[in-house]
Coordinates of C-alpha atoms in Angstrom, one line a residue:
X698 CA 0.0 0.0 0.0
X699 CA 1.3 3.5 -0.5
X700 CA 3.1 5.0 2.3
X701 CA 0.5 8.7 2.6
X702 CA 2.7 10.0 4.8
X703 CA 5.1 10.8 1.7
X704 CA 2.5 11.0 -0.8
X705 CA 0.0 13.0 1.0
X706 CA -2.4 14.9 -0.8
X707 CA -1.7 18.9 -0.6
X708 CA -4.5 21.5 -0.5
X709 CA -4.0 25.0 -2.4
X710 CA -0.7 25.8 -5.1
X711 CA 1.9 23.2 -5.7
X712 CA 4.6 24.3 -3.4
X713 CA 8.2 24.6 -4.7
X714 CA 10.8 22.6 -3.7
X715 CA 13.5 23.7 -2.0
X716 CA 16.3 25.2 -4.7
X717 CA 19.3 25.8 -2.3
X718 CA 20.9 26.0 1.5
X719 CA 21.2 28.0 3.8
X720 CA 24.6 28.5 6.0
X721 CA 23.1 25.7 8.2
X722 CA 22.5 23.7 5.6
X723 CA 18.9 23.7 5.9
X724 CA 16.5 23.9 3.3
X725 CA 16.1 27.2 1.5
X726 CA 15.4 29.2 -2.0
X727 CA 17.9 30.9 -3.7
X728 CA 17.4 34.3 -5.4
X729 CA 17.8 35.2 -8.6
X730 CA 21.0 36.6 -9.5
X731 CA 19.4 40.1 -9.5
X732 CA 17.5 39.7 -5.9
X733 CA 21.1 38.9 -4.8
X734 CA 22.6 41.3 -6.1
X735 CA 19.9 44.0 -5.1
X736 CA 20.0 41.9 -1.4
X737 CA 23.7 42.7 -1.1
X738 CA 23.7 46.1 -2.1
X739 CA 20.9 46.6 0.3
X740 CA 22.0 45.0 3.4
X741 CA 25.9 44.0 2.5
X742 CA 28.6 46.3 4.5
X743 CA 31.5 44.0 3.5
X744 CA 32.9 42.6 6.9
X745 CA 32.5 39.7 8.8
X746 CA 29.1 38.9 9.5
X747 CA 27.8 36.0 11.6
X748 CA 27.9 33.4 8.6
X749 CA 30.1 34.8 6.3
X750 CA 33.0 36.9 5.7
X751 CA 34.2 39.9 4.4
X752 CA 35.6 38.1 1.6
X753 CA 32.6 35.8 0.9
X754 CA 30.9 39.0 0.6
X755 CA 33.2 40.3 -1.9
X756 CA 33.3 37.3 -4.2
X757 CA 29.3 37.0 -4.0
X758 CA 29.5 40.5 -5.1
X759 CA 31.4 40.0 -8.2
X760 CA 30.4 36.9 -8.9
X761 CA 26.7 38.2 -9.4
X762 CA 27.8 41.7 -11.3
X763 CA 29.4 39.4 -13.9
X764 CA 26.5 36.8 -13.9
X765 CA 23.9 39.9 -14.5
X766 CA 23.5 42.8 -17.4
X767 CA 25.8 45.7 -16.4
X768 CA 23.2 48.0 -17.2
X769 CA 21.6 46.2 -13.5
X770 CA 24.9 46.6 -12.0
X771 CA 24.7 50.4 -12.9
X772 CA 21.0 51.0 -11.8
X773 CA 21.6 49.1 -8.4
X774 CA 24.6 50.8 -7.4
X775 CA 22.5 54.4 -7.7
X776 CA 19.7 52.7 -6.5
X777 CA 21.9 51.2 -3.3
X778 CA 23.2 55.0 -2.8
X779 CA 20.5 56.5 -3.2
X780 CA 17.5 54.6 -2.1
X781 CA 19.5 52.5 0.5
X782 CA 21.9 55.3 1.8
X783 CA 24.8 52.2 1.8
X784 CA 28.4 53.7 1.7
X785 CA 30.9 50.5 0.4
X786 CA 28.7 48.9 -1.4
X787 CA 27.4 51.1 -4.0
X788 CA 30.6 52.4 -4.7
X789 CA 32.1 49.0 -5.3
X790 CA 29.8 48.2 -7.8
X791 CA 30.5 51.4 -9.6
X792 CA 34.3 50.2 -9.3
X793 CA 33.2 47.1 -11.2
X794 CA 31.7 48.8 -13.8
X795 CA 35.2 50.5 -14.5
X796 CA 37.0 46.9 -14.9
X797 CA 33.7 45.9 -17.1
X798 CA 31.8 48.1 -18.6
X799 CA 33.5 51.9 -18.5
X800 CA 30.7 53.8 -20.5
X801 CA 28.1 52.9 -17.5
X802 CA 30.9 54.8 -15.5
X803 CA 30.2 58.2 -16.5
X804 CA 26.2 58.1 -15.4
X805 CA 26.9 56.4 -12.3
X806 CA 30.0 57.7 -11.1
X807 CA 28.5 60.9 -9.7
X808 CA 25.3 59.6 -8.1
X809 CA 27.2 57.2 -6.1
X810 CA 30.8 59.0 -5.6
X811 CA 29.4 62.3 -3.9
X812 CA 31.3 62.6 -1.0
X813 CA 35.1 62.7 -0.1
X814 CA 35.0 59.5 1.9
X815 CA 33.2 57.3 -1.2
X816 CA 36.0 59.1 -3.5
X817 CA 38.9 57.8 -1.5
X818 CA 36.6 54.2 -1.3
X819 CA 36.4 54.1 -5.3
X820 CA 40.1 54.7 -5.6
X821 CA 41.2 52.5 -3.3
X822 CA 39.0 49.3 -4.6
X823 CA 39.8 49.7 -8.4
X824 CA 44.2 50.0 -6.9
X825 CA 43.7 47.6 -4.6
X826 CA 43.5 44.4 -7.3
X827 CA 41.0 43.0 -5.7
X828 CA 39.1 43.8 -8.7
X829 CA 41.5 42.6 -11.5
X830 CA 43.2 45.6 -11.9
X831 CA 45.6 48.3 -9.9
X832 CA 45.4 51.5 -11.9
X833 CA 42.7 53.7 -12.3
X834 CA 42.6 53.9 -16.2
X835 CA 42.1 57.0 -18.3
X836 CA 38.2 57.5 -17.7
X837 CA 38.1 56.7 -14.2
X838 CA 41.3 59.0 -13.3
X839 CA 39.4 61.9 -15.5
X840 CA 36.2 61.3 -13.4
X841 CA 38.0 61.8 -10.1
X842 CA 39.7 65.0 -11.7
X843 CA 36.5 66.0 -12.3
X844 CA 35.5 65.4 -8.6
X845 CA 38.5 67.3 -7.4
X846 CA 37.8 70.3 -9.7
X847 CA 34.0 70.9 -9.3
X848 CA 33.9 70.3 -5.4
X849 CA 33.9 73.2 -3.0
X850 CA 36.5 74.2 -0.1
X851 CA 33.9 72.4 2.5
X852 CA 34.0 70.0 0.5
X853 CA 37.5 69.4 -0.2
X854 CA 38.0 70.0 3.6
X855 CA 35.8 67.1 4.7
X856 CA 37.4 64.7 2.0
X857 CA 40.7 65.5 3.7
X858 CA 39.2 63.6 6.7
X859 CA 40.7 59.8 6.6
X860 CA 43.5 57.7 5.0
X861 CA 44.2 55.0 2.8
X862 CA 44.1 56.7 0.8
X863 CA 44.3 60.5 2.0
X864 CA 42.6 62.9 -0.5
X865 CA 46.5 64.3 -1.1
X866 CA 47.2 60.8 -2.1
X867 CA 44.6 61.1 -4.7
X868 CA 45.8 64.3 -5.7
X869 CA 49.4 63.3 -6.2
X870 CA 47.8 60.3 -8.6
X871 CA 45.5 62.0 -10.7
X872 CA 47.5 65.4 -10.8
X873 CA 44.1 67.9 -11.0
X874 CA 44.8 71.1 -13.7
X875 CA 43.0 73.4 -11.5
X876 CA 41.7 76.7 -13.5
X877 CA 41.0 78.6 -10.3
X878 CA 44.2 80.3 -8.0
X879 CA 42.3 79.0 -4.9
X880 CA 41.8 75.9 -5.7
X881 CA 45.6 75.5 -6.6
X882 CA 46.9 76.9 -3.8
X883 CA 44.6 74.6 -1.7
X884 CA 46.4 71.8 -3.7
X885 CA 49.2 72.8 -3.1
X886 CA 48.7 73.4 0.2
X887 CA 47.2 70.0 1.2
X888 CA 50.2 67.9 -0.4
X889 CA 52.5 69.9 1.4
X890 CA 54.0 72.0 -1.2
X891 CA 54.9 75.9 -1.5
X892 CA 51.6 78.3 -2.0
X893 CA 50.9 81.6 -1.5
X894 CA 48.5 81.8 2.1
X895 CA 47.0 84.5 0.7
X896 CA 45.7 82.6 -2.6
X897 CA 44.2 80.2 -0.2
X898 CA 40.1 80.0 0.1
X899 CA 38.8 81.7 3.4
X900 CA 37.9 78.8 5.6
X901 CA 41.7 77.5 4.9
X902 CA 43.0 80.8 5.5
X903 CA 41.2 80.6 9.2
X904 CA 42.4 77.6 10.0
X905 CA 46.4 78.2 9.4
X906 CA 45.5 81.2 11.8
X907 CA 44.1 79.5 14.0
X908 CA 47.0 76.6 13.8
X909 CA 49.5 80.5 14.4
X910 CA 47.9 81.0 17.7
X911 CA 47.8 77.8 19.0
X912 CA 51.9 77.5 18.1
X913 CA 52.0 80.3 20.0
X914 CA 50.5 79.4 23.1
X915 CA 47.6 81.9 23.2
X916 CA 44.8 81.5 25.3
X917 CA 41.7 80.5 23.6
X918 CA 38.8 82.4 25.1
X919 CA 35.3 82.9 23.8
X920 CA 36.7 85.8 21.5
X921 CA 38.6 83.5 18.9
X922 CA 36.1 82.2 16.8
X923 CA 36.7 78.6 15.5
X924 CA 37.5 78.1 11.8
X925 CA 34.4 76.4 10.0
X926 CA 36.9 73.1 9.2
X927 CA 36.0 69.1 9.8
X928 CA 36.3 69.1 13.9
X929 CA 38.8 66.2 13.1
X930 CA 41.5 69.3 12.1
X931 CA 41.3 70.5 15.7
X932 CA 41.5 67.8 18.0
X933 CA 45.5 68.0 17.9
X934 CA 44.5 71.2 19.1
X935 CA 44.0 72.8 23.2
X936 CA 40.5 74.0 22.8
X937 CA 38.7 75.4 25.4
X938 CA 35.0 74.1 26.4
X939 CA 33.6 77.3 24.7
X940 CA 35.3 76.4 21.2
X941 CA 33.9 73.1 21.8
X942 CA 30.6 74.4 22.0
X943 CA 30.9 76.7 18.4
X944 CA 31.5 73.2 17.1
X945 CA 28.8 71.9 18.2
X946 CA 26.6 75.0 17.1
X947 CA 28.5 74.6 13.7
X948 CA 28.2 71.1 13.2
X949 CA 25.9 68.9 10.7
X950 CA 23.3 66.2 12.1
X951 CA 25.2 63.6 11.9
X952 CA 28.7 65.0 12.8
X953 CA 26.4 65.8 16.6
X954 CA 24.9 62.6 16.7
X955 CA 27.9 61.3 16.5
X956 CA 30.2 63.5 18.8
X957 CA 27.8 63.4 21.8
X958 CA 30.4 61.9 24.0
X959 CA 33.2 63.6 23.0
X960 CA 31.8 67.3 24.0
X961 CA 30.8 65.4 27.4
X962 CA 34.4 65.1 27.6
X963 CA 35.3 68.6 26.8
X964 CA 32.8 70.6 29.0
X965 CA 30.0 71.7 26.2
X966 CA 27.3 69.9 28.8
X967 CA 29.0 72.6 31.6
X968 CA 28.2 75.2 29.7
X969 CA 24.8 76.7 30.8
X970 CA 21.7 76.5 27.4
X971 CA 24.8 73.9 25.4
X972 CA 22.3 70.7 26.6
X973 CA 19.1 72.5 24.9
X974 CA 21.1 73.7 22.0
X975 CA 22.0 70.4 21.1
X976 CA 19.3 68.8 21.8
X977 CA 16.7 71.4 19.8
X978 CA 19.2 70.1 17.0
X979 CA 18.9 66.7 17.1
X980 CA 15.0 66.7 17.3
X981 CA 14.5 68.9 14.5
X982 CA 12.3 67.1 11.8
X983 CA 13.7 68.4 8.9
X984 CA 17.2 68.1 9.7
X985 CA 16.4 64.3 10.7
X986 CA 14.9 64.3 7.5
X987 CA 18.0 66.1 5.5
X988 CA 20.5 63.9 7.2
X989 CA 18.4 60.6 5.6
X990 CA 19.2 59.5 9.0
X991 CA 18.6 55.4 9.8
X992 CA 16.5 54.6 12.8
X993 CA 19.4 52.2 13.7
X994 CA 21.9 54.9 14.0
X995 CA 19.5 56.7 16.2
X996 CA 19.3 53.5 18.4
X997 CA 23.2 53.5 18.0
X998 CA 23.3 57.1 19.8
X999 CA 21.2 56.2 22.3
X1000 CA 22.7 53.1 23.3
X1001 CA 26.2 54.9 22.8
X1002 CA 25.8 58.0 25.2
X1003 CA 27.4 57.6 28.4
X1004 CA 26.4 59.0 31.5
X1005 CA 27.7 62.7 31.1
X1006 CA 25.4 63.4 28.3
X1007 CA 22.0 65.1 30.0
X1008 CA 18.9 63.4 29.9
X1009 CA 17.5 66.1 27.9
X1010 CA 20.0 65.3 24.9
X1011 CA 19.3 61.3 25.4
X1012 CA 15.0 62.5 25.2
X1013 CA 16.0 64.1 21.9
X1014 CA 18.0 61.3 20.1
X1015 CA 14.6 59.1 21.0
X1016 CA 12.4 62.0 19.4
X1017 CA 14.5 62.0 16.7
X1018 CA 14.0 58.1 16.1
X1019 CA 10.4 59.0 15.9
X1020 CA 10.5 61.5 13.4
X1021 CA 12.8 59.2 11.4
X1022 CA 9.8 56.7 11.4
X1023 CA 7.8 59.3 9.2
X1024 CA 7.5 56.7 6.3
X1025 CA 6.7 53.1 8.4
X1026 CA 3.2 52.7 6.9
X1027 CA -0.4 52.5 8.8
X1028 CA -1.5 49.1 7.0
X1029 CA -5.4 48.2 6.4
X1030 CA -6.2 45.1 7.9
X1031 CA -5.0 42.7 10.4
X1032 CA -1.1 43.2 10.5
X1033 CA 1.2 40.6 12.4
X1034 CA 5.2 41.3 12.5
X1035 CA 7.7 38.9 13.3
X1036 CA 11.2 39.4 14.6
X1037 CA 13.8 37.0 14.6
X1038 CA 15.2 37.0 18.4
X1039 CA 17.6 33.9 17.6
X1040 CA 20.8 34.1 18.6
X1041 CA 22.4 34.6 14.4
X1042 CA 20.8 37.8 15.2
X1043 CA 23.0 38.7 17.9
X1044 CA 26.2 39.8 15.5
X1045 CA 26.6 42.9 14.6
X1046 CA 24.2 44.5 11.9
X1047 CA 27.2 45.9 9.7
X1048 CA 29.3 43.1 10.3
X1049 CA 32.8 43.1 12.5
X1050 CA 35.0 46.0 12.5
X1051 CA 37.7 45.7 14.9
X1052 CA 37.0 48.5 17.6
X1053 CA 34.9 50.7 14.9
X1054 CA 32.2 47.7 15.2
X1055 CA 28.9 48.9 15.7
X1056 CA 26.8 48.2 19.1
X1057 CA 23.6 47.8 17.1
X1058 CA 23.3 43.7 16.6
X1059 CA 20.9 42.4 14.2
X1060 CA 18.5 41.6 16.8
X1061 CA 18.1 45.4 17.7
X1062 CA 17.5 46.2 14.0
X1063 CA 14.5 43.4 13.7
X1064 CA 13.0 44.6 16.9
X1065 CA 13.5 48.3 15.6
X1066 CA 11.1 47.4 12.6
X1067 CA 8.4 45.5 15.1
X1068 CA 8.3 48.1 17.2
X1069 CA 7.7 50.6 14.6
X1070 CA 5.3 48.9 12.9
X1071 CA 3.5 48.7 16.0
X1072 CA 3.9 52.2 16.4
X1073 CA 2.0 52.9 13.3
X1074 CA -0.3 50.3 13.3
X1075 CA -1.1 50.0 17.3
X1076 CA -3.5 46.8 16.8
X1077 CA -0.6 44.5 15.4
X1078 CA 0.1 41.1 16.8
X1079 CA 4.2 41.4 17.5
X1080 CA 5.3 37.7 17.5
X1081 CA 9.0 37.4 18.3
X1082 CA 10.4 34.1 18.0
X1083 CA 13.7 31.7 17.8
X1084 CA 13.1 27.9 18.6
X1085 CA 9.1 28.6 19.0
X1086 CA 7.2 31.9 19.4
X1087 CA 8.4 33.9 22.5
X1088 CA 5.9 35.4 24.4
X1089 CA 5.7 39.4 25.3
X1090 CA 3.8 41.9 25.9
X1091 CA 3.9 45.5 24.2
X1092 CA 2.6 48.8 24.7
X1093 CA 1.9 50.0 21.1
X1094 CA 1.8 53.4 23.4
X1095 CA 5.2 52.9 24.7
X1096 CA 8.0 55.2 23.0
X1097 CA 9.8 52.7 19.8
X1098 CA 12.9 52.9 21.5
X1099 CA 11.1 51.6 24.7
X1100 CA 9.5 48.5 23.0
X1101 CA 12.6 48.0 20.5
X1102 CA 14.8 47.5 23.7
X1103 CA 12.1 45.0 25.2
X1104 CA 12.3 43.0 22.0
X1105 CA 16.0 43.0 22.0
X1106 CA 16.8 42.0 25.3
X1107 CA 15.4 38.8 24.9
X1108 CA 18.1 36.7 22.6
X1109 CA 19.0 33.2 22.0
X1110 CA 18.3 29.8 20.9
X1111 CA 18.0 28.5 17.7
X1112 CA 16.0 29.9 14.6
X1113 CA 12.5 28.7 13.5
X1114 CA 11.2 30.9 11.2
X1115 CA 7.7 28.7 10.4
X1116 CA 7.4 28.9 14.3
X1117 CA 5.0 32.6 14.2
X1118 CA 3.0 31.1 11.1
X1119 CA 2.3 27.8 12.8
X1120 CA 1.2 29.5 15.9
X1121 CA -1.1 31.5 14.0
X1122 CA -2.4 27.8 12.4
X1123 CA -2.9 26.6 15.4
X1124 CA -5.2 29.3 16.9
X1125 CA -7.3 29.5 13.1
X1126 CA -6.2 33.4 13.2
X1127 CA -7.4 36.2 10.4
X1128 CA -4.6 37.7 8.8
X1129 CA -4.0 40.3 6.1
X1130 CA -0.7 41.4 6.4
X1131 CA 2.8 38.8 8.2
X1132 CA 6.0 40.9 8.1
X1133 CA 9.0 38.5 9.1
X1134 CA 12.5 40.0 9.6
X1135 CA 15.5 37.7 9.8
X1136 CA 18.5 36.7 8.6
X1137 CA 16.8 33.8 7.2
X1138 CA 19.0 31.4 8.5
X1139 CA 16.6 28.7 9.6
X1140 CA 17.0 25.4 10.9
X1141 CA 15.0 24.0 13.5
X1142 CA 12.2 23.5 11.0
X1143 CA 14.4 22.2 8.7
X1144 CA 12.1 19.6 6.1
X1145 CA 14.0 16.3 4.5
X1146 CA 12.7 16.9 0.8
X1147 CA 10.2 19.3 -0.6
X1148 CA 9.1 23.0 0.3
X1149 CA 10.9 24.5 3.0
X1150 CA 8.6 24.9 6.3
X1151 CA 7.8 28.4 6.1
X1152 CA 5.9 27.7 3.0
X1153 CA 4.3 24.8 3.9
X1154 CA 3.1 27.3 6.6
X1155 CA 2.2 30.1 4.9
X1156 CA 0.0 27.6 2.2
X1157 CA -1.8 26.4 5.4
X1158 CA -2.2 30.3 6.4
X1159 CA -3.4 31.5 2.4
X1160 CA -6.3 28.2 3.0
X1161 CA -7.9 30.3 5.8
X1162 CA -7.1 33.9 4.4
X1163 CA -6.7 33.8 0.9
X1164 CA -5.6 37.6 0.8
X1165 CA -2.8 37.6 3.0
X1166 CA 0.5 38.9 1.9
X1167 CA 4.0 38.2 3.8
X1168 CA 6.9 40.3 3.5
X1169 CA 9.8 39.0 4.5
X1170 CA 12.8 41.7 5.4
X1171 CA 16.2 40.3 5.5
X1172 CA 18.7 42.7 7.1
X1173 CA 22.4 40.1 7.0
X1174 CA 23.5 39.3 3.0
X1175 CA 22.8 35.9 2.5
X1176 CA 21.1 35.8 -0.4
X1177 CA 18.4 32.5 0.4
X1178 CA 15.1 32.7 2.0
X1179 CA 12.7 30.6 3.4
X1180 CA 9.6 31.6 1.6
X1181 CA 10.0 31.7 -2.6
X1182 CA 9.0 34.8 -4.5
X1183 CA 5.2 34.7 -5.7
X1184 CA 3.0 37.4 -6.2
X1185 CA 1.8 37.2 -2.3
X1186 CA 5.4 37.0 -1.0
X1187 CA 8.1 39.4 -1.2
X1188 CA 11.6 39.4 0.1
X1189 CA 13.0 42.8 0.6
X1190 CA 16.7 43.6 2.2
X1191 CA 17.6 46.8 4.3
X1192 CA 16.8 48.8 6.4
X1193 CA 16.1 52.3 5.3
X1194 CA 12.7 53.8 4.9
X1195 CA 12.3 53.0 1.1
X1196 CA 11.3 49.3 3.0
X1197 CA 8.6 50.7 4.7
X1198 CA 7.6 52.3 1.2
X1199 CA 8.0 48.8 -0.5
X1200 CA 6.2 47.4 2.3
X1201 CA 3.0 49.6 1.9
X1202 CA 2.6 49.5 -1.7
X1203 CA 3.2 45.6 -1.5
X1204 CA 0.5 45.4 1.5
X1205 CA -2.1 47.0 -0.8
X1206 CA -1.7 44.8 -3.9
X1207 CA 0.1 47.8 -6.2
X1208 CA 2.9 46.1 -6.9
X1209 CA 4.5 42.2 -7.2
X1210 CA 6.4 40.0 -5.5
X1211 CA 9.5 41.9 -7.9
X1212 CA 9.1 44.7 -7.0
X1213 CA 12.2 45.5 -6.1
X1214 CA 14.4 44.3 -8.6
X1215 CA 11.4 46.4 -10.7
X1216 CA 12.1 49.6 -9.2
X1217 CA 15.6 49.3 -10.0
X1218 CA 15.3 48.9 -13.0
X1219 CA 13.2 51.9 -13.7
X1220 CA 16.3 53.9 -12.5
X1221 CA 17.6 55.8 -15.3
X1222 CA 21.2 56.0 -16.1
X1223 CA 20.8 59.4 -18.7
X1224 CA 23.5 61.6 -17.5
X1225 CA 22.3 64.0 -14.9

């Protein structure tokens, strides 16, 4: 007689078999070589991640830009830049495009490279030979010319920020024909060679006199005003708590965010109205908005600030996360979100960086997205899980950064990722909307043969409510899920607000389980 166990009859749509594995050689589906691609453009940060390596990362990468039209290459890397906010990655796929396809260059090269610190990352990966070759080649080099003649002083000043390679580095190997006295004197200046001071741009010219008075041992008091330079210039420097504090008037978003513990160091707290200043900064709406600020980074901050920063200045980093949450989507329906609490998620969310790794861990990212959701959408079921469905309350009242800290702490155990869908079987629930964010690395579940059990899941779930839609975020670059693209499941990577956006128009049956690869290629590469 026929064993029904393995031939069993299945209700609804044939469910695919499982097309790959994941790191713990479980069951999963790969991607298609765009998803991938788009996946590690999205969430890849090219250092050691809890599976894989910064070197995996970088042969994945390749691998797939040679395996897919360069014309995708080219769209993904604006779209990574510019729809993702991603720094490395972007501008190494722009770096490929100079070893494959050099005419896609041109369009790309300044929607990606727009900043002094992705200038110094593009030279460095095309000399490095990690990409097949170690010169820049005669279009490239005339693109970072280019780069070196149109930017401003405040911007040449704030690419002068870092090494390896230093912007005079990059100077000395493209060798810039400026047209402009200033801006060859400033050359000139920042290699080291003989100018004329007076030639110089202003904000240069303060800072030289500046450097004079500090040689010379003068007392810095609240009447020497502090040259408009990257803060990184100065720190060689005696400064007094009141310079400090024109910094931190002076300063962009992010440069604050970032510096809150350092001007706890150097008095700016001390000084009576600094706290307020600072913190009427840092909640501003628009210029959270104008920074294209992540709600991670926000959570970074927070978590970062020691214990000399005042409590007013902590209040406004957690209003700031709110208003950074202006585009997390109120969904119609019944909405349930799933984070993955397993320990995988526990590694760091841009990978390991020696003592520049970040404190926000995977785990606080997923949780970050519940409790937003939740935030928007204060009837949603939050069902964190690892091994099986943990249990925990929430106030959708609560502050984000209140309930994303309650989800975080909890941490552990293996990953299930069919555990929240299997619950919801089991108690016959309505549901319109499951949002799962992992790293997808599942393996308790794991099946022998067949669909993975996320999908025999979700089948069970689509029997009861035929509507439903799940949208599965992955924020580490692994490039396999648990659930295969259809049109009522999509698999999104990242972590910025175009998600959210993705996530909406998704919900509401606008758009198809490609979506995202879709919107990339509507990206046009006509020069700007």
């Amino acid at each position: 007689m026929v064993n029904t166990q393995l031939f069993k009859t299945l209700k609804g749509a044939l469910l695919p078999q499982a097309t790959a594995s994941n790191h713990e050689q479980a069951p999963a589906y790969a991607l298609s070589a765009k998803h991938q691609l788009a996946q590690l453009a999205a969430t890849g940060c090219l250092n050691q991640t809890f599976y894989a390596d910064a070197d995996a990362q970088l042969d994945a990468v390749t691998a797939l830009a040679a395996k897919v039209d360069p014309v995708f290459v080219a769209q993904t890397s604006v779209y990574a830049r510019q729809a993702g906010h991603m720094k490395d990655m972007p501008v190494l796929l722009a770096a490929l495009l100079a070893v494959r396809d050099v005419a896609l260059l041109g369009p790309v090269f300044g929607r990606v490279v727009n900043n002094g610190k992705t200038l110094r990352a593009f030279v460095q990966m095309l000399r490095s030979g990690a990409l097949g070759r170690k010169s820049l080649g005669s279009r490239p080099k005339k693109l970072v010319q280019q780069w070196l003649l149109t930017a401003s002083e405040k911007q040449l000043l704030n690419a002068a920020v870092g090494n390896t390679p230093s912007l005079a580095d990059v100077v000395k190997m493209v060798h810039p024909k400026p047209a402009e006295a200033w801006r060859a004197a400033w050359f000139a200046w920042l290699i080291g060679k003989s100018h004329d001071e007076a030639a110089l741009p202003p904000i240069t010219q303060a800072f030289e006199r500046f450097k004079r008075l500090a040689a010379q041992g003068e007392s810095f008091g609240d009447g020497v005003e502090v040259p408009d330079v990257p803060f990184q210039m100065l720190t060689a420097l005696e400064l007094q708590p009141a310079q400090w504090a024109q910094i931190a008037r002076a300063g962009s978003w992010q440069m604050v965010r970032q510096n809150l513990n350092t001007f706890a160091r150097h008095g700016v707290f001390e000084i009576d109205g600094m706290a307020e200043v600072i913190a009427a900064k840092l909640r501003d709406p628009k210029a959270v908005a104008q920074a294209r600020a992540f709600p991670y980074q926000l959570l970074a901050a927070y978590k970062a600030t020691g214990d000399a920063v005042p409590a007013v200045v902590r209040d406004a980093l957690q209003d700031a996360l709110e208003a950074s949450l202006a585009n997390v989507p109120a969904f119609d329906g019944r909405v349930v979100v799933c984070p993955d609490v397993s320990g995988s998620m526990s590694s760091a969310v841009t990978g390991q960086r020696g003592s520049a790794t970040s404190s926000v861990r995977c785990i606080d990212v997923a949780a970050l997205v519940a409790a937003a959701v939740l935030r928007k959408n204060p009837r949603a079921r939050v069902l964190p899980f690892e091994q099986d469905v943990v249990k925990l309350s929430l106030n959708a009242r609560d502050s984000v950064m209140t309930n994303a800290q309650a989800l975080a702490a909890i941490g552990g155990g293996g990953t299930n990722c069919s555990a929240p869908l299997a619950m919801l079987n089991r108690e016959r629930a309505a549901v319109d909307v499951v949002i799962l964010v992992s790293d997808n690395e599942s393996w308790v579940d794991a099946t022998r043969r067949g669909a993975t059990q996320t999908m025999r899941e979700w089948e069970v779930l689509k029997q009861r409510c035929p509507q439903a839609r799940l949208v599965c975020i992955d924020i580490q670059p692994y490039a396999t899920t648990q659930a295969a693209e259809r049109r009522d499941i999509m698999n999104v990577g990242g972590f910025s607000d175009a998600v959210f956006t993705m996530m909406a128009l998704f919900a509401e049956g606008k758009t198809g389980a490609e979506h995202w690869v879709d919107e990339i290629e509507k990206i046009s590469l006509a020069q700007q």
